[in-house]
Coordinates of C-alpha atoms in Angstrom, one line a residue:
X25 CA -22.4 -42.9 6.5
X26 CA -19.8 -43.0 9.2
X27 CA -16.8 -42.3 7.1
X28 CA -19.0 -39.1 5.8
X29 CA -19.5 -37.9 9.2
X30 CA -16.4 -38.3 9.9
X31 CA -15.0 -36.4 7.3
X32 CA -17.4 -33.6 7.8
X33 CA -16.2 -33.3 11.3
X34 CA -12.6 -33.5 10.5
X35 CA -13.3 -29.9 7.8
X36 CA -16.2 -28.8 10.3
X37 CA -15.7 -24.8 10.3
X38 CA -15.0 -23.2 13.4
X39 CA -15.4 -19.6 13.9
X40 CA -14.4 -17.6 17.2
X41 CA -15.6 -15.3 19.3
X42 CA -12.2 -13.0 17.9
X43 CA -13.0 -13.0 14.7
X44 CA -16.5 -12.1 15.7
X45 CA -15.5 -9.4 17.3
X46 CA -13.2 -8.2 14.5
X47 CA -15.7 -9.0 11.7
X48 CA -18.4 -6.8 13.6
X49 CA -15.4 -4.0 13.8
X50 CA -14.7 -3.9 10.4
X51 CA -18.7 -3.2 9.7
X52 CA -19.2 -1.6 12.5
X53 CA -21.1 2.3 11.7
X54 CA -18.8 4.7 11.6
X55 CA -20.6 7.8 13.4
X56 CA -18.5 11.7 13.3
X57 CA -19.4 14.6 14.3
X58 CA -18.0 17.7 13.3
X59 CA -18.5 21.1 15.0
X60 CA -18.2 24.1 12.4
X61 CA -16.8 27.7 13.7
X62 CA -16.9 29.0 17.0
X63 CA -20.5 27.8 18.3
X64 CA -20.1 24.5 16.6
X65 CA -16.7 24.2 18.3
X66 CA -18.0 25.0 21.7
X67 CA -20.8 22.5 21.1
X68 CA -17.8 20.0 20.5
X69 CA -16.2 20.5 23.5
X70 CA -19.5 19.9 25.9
X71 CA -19.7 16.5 23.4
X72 CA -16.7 15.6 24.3
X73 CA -17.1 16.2 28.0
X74 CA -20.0 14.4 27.8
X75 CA -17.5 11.3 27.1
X76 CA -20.2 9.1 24.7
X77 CA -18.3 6.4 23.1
X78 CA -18.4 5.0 19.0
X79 CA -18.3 8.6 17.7
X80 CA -15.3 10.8 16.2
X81 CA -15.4 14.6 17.1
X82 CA -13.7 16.8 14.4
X83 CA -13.4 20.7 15.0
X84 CA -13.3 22.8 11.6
X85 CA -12.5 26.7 12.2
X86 CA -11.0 29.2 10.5
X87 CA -9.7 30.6 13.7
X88 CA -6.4 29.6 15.1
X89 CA -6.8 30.8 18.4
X90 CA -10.7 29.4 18.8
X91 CA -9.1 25.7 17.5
X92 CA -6.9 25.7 19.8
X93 CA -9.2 25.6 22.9
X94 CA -11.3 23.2 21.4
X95 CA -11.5 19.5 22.8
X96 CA -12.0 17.3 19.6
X97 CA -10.7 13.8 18.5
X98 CA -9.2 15.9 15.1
X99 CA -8.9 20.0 14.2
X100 CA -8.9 21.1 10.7
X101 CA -7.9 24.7 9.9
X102 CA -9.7 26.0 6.7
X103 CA -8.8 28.4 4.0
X104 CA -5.5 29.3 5.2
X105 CA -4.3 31.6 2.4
X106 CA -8.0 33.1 2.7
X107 CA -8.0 33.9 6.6
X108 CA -4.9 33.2 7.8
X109 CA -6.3 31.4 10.8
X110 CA -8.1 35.1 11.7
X111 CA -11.3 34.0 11.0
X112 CA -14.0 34.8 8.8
X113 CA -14.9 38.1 10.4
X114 CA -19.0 37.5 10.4
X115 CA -19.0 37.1 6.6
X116 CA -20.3 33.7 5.1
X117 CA -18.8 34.4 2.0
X118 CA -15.6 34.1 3.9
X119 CA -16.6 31.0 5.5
X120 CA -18.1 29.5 2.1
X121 CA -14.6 30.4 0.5
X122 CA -12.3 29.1 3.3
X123 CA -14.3 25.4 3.2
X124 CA -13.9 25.5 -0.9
X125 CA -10.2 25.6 -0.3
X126 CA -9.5 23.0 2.0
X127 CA -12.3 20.8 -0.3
X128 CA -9.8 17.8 -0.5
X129 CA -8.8 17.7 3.2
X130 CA -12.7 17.8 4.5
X131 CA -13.7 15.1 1.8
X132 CA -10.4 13.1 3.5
X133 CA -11.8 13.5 6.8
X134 CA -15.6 12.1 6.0
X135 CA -15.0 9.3 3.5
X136 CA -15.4 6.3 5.3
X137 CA -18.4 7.4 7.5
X138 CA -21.7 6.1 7.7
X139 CA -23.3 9.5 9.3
X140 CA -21.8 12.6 10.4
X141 CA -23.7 15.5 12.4
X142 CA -23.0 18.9 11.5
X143 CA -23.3 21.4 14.3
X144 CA -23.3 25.5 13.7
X145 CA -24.3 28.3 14.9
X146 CA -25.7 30.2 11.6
X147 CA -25.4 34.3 11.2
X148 CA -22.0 34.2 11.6
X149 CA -19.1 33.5 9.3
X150 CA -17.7 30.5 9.6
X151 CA -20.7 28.3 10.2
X152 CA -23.1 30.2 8.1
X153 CA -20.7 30.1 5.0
X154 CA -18.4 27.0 5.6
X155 CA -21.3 23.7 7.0
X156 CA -23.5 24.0 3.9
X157 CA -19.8 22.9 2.0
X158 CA -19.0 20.6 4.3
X159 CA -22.8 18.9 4.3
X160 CA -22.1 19.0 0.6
X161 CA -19.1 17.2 0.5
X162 CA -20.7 14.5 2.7
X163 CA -23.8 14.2 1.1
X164 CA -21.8 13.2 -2.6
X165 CA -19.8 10.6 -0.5
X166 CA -22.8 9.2 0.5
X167 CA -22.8 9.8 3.9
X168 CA -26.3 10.2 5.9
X169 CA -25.9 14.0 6.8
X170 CA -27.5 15.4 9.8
X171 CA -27.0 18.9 10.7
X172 CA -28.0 20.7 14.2
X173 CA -28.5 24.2 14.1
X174 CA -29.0 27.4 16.1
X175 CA -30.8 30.4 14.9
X176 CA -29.4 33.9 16.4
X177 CA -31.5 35.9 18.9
X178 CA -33.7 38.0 17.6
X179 CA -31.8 41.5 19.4
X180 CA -28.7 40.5 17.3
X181 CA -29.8 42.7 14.4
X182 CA -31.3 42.4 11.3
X183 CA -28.1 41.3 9.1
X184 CA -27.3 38.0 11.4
X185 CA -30.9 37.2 10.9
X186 CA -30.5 37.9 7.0
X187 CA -27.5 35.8 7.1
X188 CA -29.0 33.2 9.1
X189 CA -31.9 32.2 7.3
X190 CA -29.7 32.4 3.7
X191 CA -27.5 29.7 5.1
X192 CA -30.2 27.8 6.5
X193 CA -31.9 27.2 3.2
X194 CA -28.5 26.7 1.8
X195 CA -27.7 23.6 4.9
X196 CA -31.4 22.4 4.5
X197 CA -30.6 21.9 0.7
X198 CA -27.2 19.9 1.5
X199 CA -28.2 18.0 4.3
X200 CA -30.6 14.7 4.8
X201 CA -31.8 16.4 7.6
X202 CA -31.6 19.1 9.7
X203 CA -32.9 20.1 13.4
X204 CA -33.2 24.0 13.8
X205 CA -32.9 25.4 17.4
X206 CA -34.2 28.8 17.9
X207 CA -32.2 30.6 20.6
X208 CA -35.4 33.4 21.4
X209 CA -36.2 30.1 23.4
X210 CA -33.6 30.1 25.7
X211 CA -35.5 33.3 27.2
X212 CA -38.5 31.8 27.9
X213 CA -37.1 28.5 29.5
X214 CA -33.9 29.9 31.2
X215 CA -34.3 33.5 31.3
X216 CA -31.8 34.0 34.5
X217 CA -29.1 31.1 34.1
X218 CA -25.8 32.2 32.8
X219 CA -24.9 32.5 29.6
X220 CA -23.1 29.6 29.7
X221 CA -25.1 27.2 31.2
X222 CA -28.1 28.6 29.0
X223 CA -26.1 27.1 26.0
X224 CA -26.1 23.9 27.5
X225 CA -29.6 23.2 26.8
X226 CA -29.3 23.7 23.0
X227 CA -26.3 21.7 23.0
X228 CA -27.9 18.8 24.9
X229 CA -30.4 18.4 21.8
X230 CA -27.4 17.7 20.0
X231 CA -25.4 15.4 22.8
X232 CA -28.7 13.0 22.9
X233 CA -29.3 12.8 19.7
X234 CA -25.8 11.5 19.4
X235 CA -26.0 9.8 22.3
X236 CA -29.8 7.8 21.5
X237 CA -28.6 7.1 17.7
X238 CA -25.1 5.4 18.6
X239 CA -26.9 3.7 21.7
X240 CA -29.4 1.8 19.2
X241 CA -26.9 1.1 16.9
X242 CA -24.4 -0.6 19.5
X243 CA -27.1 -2.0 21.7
X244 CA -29.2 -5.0 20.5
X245 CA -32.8 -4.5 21.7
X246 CA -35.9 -7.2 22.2
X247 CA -37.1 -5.3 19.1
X248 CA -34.6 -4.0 17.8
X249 CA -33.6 -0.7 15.7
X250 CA -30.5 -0.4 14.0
X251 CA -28.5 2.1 11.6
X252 CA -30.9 1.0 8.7
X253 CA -34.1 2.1 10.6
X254 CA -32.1 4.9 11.2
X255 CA -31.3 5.9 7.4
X256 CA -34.6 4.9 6.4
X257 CA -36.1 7.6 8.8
X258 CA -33.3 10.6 8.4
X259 CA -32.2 10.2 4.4
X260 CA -34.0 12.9 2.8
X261 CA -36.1 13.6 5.7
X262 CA -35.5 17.4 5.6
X263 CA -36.7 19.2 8.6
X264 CA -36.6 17.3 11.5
X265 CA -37.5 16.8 15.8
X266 CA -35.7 14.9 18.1
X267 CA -37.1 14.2 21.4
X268 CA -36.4 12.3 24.8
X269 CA -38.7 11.5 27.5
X270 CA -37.6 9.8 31.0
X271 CA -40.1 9.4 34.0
X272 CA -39.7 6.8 36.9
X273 CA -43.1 8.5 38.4
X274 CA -46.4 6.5 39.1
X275 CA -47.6 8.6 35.5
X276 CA -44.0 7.0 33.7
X277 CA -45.9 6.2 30.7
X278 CA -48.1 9.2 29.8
X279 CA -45.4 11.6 31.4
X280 CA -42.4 10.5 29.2
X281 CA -44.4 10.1 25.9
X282 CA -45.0 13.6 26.7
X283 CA -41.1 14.5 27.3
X284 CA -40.5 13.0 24.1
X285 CA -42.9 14.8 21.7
X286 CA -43.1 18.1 23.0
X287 CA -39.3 19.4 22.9
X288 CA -39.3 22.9 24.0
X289 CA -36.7 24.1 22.3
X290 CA -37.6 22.8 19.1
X291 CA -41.0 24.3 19.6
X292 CA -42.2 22.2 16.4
X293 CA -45.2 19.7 16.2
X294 CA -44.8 16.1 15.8
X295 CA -47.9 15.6 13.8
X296 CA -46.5 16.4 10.3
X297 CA -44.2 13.7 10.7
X298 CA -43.9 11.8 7.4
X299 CA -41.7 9.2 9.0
X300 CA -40.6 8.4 12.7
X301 CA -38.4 6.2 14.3
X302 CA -39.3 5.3 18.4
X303 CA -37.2 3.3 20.7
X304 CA -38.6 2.4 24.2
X305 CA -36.1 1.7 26.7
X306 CA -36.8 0.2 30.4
X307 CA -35.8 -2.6 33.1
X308 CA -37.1 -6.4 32.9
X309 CA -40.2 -4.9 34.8
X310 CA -41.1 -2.8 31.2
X311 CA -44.2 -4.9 30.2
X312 CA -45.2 -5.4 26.5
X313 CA -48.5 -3.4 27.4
X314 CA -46.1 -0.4 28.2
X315 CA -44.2 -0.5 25.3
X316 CA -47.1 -1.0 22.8
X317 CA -49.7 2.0 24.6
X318 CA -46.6 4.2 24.3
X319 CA -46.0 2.9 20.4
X320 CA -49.7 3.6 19.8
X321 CA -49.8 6.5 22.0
X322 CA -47.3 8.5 19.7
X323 CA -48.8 6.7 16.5
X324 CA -52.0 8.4 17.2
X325 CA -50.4 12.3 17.1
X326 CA -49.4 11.4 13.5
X327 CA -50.9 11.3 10.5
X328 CA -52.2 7.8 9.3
X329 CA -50.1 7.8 6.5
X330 CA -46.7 7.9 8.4
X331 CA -44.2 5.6 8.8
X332 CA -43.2 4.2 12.0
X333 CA -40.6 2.2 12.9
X334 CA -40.5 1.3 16.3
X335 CA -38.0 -0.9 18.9
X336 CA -37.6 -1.8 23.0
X337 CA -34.7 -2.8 24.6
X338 CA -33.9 -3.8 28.3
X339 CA -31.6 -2.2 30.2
X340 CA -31.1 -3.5 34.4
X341 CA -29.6 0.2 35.3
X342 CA -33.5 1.8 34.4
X343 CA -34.4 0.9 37.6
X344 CA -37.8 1.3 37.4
X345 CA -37.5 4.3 34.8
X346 CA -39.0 4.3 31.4
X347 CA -37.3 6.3 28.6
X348 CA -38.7 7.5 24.9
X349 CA -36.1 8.6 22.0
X350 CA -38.2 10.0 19.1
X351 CA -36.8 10.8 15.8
X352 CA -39.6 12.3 13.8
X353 CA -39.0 13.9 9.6
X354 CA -40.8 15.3 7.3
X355 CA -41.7 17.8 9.5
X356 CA -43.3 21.3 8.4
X357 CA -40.8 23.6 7.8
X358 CA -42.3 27.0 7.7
X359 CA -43.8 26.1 11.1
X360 CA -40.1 24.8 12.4
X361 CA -38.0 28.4 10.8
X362 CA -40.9 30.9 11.7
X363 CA -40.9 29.5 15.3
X364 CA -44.8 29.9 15.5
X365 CA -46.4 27.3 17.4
X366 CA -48.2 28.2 20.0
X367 CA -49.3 24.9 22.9
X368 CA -52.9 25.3 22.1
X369 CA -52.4 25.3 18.2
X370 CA -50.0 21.7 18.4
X371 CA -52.7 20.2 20.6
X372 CA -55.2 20.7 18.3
X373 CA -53.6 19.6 15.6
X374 CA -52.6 16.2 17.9
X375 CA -56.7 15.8 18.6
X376 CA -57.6 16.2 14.7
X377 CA -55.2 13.5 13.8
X378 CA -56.2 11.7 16.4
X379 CA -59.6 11.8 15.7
X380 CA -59.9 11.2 12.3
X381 CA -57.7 7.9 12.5
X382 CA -60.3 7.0 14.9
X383 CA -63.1 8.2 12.8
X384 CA -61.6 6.5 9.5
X385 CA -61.2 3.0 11.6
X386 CA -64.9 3.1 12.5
X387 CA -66.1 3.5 8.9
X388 CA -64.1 1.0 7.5
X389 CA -64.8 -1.9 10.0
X390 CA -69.0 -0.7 9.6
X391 CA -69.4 0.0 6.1
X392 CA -67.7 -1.8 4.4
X393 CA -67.9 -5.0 6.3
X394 CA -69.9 -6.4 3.9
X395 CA -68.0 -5.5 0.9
X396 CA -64.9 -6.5 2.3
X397 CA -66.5 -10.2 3.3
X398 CA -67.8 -10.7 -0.5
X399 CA -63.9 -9.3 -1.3
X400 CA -62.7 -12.5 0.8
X401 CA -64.5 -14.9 -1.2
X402 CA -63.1 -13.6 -4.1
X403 CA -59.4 -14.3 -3.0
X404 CA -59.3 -10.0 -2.4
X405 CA -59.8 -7.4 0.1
X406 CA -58.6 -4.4 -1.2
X407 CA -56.4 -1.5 1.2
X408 CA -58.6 -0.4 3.6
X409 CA -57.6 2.4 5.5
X410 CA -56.6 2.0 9.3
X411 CA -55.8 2.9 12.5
X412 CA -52.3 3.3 13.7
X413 CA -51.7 0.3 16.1
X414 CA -53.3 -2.1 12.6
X415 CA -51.1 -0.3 9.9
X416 CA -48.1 -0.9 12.2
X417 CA -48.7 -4.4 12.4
X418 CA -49.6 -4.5 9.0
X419 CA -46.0 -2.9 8.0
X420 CA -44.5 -5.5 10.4
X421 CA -46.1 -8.9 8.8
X422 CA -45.3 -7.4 5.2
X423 CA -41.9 -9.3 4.7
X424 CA -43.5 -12.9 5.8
X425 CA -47.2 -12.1 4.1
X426 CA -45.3 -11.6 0.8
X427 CA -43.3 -14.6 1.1
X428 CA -46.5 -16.7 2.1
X429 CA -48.2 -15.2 -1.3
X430 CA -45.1 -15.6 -3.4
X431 CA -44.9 -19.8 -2.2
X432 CA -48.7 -20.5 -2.8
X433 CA -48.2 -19.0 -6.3
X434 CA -45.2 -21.6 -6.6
X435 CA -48.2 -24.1 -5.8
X436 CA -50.2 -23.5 -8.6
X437 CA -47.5 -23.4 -11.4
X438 CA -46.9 -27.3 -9.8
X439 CA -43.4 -26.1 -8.0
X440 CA -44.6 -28.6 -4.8
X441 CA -41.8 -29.7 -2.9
X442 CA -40.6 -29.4 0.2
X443 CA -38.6 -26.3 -0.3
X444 CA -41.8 -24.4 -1.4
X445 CA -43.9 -25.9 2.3
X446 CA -40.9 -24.8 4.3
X447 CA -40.7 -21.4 2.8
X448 CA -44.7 -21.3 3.9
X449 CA -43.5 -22.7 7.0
X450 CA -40.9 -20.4 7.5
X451 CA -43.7 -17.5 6.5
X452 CA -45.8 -18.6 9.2
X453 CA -43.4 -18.8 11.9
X454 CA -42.7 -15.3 11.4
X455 CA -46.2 -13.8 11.3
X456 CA -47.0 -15.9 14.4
X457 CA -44.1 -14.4 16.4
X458 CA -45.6 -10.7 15.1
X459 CA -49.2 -11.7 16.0
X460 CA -47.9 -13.1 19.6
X461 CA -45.7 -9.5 19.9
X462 CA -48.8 -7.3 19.1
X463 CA -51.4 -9.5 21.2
X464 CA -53.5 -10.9 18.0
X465 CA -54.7 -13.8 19.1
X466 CA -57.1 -14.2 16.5
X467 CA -54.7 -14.2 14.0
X468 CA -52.2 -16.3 15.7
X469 CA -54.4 -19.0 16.3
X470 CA -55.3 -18.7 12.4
X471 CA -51.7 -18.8 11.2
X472 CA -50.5 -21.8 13.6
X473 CA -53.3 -23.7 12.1
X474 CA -52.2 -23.3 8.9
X475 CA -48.5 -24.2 9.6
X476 CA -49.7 -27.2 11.2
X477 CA -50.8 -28.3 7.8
X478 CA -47.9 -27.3 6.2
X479 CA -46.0 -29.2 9.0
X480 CA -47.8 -32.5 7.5
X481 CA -47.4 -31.9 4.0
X482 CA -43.2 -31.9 4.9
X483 CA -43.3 -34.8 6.5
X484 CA -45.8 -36.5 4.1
X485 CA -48.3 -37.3 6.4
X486 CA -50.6 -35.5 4.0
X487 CA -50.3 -35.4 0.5
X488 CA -50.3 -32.5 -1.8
X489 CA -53.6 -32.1 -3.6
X490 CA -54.8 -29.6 -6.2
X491 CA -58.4 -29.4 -3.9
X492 CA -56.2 -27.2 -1.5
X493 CA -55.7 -24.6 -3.6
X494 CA -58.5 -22.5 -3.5
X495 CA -58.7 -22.5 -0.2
X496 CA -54.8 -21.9 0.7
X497 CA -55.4 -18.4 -1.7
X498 CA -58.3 -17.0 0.4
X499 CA -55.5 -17.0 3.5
X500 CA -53.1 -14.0 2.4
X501 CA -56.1 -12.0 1.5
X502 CA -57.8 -13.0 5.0
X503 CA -54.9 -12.4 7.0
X504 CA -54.4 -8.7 5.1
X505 CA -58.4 -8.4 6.7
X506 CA -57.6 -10.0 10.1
X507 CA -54.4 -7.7 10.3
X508 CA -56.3 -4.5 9.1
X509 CA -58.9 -4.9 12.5
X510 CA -62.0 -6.2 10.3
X511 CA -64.1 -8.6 12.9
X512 CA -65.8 -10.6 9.6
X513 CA -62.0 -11.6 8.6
X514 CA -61.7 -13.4 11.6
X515 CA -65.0 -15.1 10.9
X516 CA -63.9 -16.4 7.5
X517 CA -60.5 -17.6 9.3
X518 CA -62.5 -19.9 10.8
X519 CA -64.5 -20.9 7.7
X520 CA -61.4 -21.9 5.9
X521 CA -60.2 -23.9 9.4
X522 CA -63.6 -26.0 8.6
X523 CA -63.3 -25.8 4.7
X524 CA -59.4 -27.3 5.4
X525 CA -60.7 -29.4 8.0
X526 CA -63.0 -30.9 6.2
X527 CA -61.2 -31.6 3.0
X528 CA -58.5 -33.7 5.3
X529 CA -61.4 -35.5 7.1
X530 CA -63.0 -36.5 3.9
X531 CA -59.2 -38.2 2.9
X532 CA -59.4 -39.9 6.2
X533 CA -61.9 -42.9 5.9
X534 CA -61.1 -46.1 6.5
X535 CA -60.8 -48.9 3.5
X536 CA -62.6 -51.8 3.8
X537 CA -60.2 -54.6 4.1
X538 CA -59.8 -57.4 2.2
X539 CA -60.2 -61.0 3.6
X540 CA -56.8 -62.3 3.7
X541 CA -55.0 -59.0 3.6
X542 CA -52.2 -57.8 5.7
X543 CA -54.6 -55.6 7.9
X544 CA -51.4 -53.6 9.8
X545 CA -50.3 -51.9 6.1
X546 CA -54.3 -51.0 5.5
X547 CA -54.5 -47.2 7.0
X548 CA -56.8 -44.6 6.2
X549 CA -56.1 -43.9 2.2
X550 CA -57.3 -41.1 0.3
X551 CA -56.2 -41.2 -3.7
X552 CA -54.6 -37.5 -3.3
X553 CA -54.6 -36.5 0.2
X554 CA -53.0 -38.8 2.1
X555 CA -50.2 -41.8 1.6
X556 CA -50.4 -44.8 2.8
X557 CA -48.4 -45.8 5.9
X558 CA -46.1 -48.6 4.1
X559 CA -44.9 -45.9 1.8
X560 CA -44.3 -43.4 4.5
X561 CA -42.2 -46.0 6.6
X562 CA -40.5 -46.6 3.3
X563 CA -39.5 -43.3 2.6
X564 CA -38.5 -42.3 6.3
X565 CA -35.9 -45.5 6.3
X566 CA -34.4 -44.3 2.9
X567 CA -34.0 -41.2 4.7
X568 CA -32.3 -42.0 7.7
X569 CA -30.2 -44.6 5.7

């Protein structure tokens, strides 16, 4: 045994902290963001003022003189022989042409990339004709395609308009997803600012969306979100709403969940959302209460069938401050390119969702209580429908309630070993870490239970017998019931607890000894539940040995 240790320490494998850091830097996501003609390239330059780190800034233009006054990490001049660096003089054709002849060196400049932003300004040339190409190109190289956007003002004629909303539809075919910004805005918010600074506020929709999705992805959160959450949200998720909310007020909660779905300048309402990624951000003060009423808050302006993904992270230099980044898809998108949604209109579409996930909740925990108790005896308890906060758990305890059902199946086709009790194990750790981060107590005190048996039958201090089968199949359908907010599922929790007690106590009776007998080796002996202590003494000195 000594010699083996020995060896194993003399070819132990050590890794450092540098090839860590180089391992994470060969996988780290790879995050570009290209501004297309002159308004994408003016957003460009405010991006790279704002000085965010992990991104690449790339300029495209087919004017010379507009390239050269952009700040950017790389330039590309397209479709030389078709403009001659003079631009695309307001025709998209122009634009379309120029990025079809420079095909090769766009595709060299997004392979590699895990997501690239496309910013424009559409009715133009140049970024009407040439981003719906580029969003192309990225899209085949399999690149999660985001593209911001900004519709012209409605006094700049008819044909900008015209030309606008063709290469819209054209982007929104080419890109994942796409966030529209209507410009008639800026006159209601800023109507006396500069022209200049007025433009600031459409590109800040673009500089923190940036900013948010790189944060998460370099930052490791309490619950954390990373690029996958991110790509499960945007790929394919059409038209889109990114929002922020930051308060430090005595309101913080209420005021920034407010920030963060109601973005001005996207004018667009969250409760469409097929799919929507949150990530709460505060100091060590954030409580779990906070994070989860602003999880649920949001939760409730969507419709029950959407999926949310949701994260928190810590960050000391809050100070006090809580902040919201929404990413919500699957959004409406007549509503988002006819820029018609009046205040009253998206708050009564936020109270009808609202309302009828509380509405549908209600019926399902009082009528169907009964049949859903008969379903539990069965070893079923069908999908009932729920509200938010219970389908969010639900999607969180999934991974570990599939695994749990998957190793009790193992059980019945005689697979028991200890492999198949630490998978269940392992199953149970994880749902009681979910049930202790959403506050379900009921259903945490029900799982450790169970992993306390399965805790036994690893170490042998109970045996493995058929009679536990039954009863370990009604869990997985009871946990579904406790998880889905049905009271009577927690009720049968505790009838199994007894049923399971029971069984054990019935193994547990002493046996008469035998005049003459060794007394000490005598314990409590059950034919299939339990083992007797001799043999389990035996086998824990052939293990250590």
């Amino acid at each position: 045994m000594s010699d083996l240790k020995s060896n194993l320490n003399q070819h132990k494998l050590k890794t450092t902290d540098e090839e860590l850091e180089e391992l994470l830097n060969i996988h780290r996501t790879k995050i570009q963001v290209i501004g297309t003609g002159g308004a994408g390239n003016n957003t460009i330059t405010r991006l790279a003022d704002a000085g965010i780190e992990g991104i690449e800034t790339i300029a495209i233009n087919t004017d010379a003189q507009d390239l050269l006054h952009t700040k950017a990490d790389g330039k590309l001049i397209i479709g030389k022989n078709v403009t001659k660096g003079l631009g695309a003089g307001g025709d998209p054709q122009i634009g379309e042409q120029a990025a079809k002849e420079s095909e090769e060196e766009i595709k060299s400049l997004l392979q590699g990339n895990d997501m690239v932003f496309i910013s424009c300004g559409l009715g133009g040339g140049t970024g009407t004709g040439a981003a719906p190409v580029i969003a192309e190109i990225a899209r085949n190289l399999n690149v999660l395609t985001v593209s911001v956007v900004t519709m012209p003002f409605s006094d700049e004629g008819t044909l900008k308009e015209k030309n606008a909303t063709s290469g819209l539809e054209r982007l929104r075919k080419n890109s994942d997803t796409i966030i529209v910004i209507h410009n008639d805005r800026l006159l209601d918010m800023v109507p006396d600012l500069p022209v200049s600074a007025a433009f600031k506020f459409t590109d800040e929709v673009l500089v923190n969306a940036v900013r948010s999705v790189t944060g998460l992805v370099a930052n490791k959160g309490l619950i954390n979100l990373d690029f996958a959450d991110i790509k499960t949200v945007m790929k394919d998720g059409e038209i889109a709403m990114i929002g922020i909310g930051e308060s430090d007020s005595n309101e913080k909660v209420q005021e920034a969940i407010e920030k963060a779905t109601h973005n001005q300048l996207l004018n667009i309402d969250i409760a469409g959302a097929q799919k929507t990624l949150i990530n709460i951000e505060g100091d060590e003060s954030m409580s779990m209460g906070e994070a989860q009423k602003i999880m649920v808050s949001i939760a409730e302006k969507l419709d029950s069938n959407a999926k949310i993904l949701w994260g928190t992270s810590i960050n000391k230099d809050m100070k006090g401050k809580i902040k919201i980044f929404v990413i919500a898809t699957g959004l409406n998108s007549q509503q988002q390119l006819a820029d018609k949604s009046p205040e009253s209109e998206t708050t009564e579409n936020e109270l009808k969702i609202a309302e009828k996930n509380k509405e549908t909740y209600k019926s399902t925990v009082g009528d169907k209580n009964k049949n859903m108790k008969n379903s539990a005896k069965n070893g079923s308890m069908g999908a009932p429908a729920k509200n938010v906060f219970n389908q969010i758990f639900e999607d969180e305890i999934k991974g570990d309630l599939n695994i749990l059902k998957e190793s009790i199946k193992f059980l019945e086709g005689n697979k028991v070993d200890n492999k198949t009790f630490r998978n269940l194990k392992n199953a149970c750790k994880g749902l009681m870490s979910s049930a202790q981060l959403y506050s379900n107590k009921n259903f945490e005190e029900f799982v450790k239970f169970i992993n306390d048996i399965f805790d036994q039958l690893i170490i042998n201090k109970i045996k493995f017998s058929s009679q536990f089968l039954p009863l370990f199949n009604k869990i997985p359908p009871i946990l579904e019931g406790m998880a889905a907010g049905f009271p009577v599922a927690v009720d049968d929790s505790h009838q199994i607890i007894k049923e399971l007690s029971l069984l054990i106590d019935q193994g547990s009776h002493e046996v008469k000894m035998e005049k003459g007998k060794n007394q000490e080796n005598k314990l409590v002996v059950d034919d299939e539940i339990f083992i007797e202590k001799m043999d389990l003494e035996k086998k824990l000195k052939m293990e250590l040995n």
